[in-house]
Short mmCIF file of C-alpha atoms in Angstrom, two decimals:
data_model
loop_
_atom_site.label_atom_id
_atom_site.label_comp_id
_atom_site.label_asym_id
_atom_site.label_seq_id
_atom_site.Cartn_x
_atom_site.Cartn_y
_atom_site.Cartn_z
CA UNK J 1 175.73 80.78 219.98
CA UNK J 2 172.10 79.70 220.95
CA UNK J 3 172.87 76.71 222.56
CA UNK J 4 175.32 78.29 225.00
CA UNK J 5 174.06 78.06 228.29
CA UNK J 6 174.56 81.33 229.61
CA UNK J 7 172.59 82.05 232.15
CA UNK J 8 174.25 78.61 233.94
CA UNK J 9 177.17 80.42 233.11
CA UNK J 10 176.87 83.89 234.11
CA UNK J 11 178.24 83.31 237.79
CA UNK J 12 180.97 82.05 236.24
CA UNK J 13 184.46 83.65 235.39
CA UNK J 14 185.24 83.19 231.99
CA UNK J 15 187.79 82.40 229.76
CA UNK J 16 187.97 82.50 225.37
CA UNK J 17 189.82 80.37 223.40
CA UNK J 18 189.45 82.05 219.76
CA UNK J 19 191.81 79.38 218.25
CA UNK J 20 193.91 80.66 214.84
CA UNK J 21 191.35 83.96 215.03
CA UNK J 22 192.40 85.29 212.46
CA UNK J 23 191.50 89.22 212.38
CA UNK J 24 189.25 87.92 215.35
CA UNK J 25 185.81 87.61 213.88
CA UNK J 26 184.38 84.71 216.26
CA UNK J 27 185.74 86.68 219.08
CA UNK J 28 183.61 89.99 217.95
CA UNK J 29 180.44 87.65 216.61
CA UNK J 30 180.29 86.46 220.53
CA UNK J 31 180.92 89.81 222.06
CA UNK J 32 178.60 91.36 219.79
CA UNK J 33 175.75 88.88 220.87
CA UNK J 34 176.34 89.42 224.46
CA UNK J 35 176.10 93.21 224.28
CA UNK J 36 172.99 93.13 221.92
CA UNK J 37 171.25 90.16 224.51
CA UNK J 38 172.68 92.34 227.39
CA UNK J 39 174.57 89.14 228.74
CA UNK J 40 176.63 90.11 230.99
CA UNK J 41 179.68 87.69 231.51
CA UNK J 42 182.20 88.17 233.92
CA UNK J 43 184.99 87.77 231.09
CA UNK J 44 188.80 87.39 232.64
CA UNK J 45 190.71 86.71 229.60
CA UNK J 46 190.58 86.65 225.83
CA UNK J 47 193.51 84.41 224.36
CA UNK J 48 193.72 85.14 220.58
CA UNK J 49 195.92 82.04 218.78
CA UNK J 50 197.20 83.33 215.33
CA UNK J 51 200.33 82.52 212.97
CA UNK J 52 199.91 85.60 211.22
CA UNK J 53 200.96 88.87 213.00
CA UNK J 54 199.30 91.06 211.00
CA UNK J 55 196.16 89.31 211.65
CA UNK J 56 196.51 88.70 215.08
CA UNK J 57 197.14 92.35 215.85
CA UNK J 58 194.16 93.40 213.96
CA UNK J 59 192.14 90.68 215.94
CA UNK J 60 193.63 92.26 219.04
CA UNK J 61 192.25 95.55 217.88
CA UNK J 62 188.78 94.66 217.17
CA UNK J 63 188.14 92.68 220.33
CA UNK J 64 189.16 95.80 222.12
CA UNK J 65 186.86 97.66 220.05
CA UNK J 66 183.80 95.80 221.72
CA UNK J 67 185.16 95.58 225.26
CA UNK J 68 188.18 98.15 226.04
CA UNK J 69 188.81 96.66 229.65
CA UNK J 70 188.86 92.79 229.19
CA UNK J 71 192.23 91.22 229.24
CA UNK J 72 193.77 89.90 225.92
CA UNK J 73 196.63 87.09 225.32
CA UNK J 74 198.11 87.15 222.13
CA UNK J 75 200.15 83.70 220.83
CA UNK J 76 201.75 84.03 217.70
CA UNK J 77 202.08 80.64 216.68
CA UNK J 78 200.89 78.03 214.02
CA UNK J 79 198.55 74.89 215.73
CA UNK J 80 201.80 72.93 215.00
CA UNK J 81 203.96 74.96 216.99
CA UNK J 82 201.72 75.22 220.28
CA UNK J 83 202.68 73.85 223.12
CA UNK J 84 201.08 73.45 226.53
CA UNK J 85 202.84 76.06 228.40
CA UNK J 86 201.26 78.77 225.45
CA UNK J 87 197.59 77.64 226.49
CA UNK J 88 197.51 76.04 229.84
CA UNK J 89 195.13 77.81 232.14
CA UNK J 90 195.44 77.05 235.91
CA UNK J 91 192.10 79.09 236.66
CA UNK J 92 188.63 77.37 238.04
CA UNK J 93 187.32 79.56 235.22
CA UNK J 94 184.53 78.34 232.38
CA UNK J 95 186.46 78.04 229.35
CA UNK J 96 184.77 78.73 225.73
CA UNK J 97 186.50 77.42 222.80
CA UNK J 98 186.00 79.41 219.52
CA UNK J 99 186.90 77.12 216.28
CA UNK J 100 185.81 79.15 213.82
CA UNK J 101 188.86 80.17 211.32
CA UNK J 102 190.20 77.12 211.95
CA UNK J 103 187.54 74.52 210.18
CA UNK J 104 188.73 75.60 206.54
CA UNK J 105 192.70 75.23 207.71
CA UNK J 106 194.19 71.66 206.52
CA UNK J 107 197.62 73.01 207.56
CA UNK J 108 198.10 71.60 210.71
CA UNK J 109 197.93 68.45 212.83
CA UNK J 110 194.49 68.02 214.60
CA UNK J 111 196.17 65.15 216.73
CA UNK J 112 198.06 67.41 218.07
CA UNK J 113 195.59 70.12 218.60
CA UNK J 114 193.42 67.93 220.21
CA UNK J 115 196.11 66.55 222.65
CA UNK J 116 197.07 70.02 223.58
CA UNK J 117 193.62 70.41 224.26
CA UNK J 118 193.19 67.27 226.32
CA UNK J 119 196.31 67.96 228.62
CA UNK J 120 195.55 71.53 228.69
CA UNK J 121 192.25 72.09 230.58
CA UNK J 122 192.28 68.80 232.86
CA UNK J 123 188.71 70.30 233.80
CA UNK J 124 187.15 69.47 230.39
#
């Protein structure tokens, strides 16, 4: 989280990428930081990616927990089974990427995440 630049961001709109969040821990670990730095981002959109619904639901939850009004988009959907449509973001917003429940998953194609990636935010 250190080596974020946020104040070059904080003009910014802002999107988050928590990719297969599980019950949305990297999601809370960020928001947490902001609110105990008092960073203030200007937030637009949360997109929690999850194949569990359970978990995704709970991740939902406990983002809402630390910031009631930001917007949420839930995917229910393994890496595999992502498609461009589910992630594709057509904003001029800054987009952070959260990987962290995903580093210990070997279930899934990283080619293919990485594509989706690639033709996903033609800004990165």
């Amino acid at each position: 989280i250190n080596d974020i630049p946020f104040e070059e961001i904080k003009r910014s709109d802002i999107e988050i990428y928590d990719w297969s969040c599980g019950q949305g821990m990297a999601s809370m670990v960020l928001l947490e930081y902001l609110r105990d730095h008092t960073i203030q981002l200007a937030i637009n959109r949360i997109t929690l990616i999850e194949p569990s619904e359970i978990a995704l639901k709970r991740a939902s939850l406990h983002v809402k927990h630390f910031d009631s009004e930001v917007k949420i988009k839930t995917i229910l959907k393994d890496m595999d089974s992502l498609s461009t449509n589910d992630v594709r973001s057509k904003n001029e917003c800054i987009k952070l990427h959260l990987f962290s429940n995903i580093l210990d998953v070997e279930a899934f194609s990283m080619q293919h995440l990485i594509d989706l990636i690639k033709q996903s935010f033609d800004d990165l």
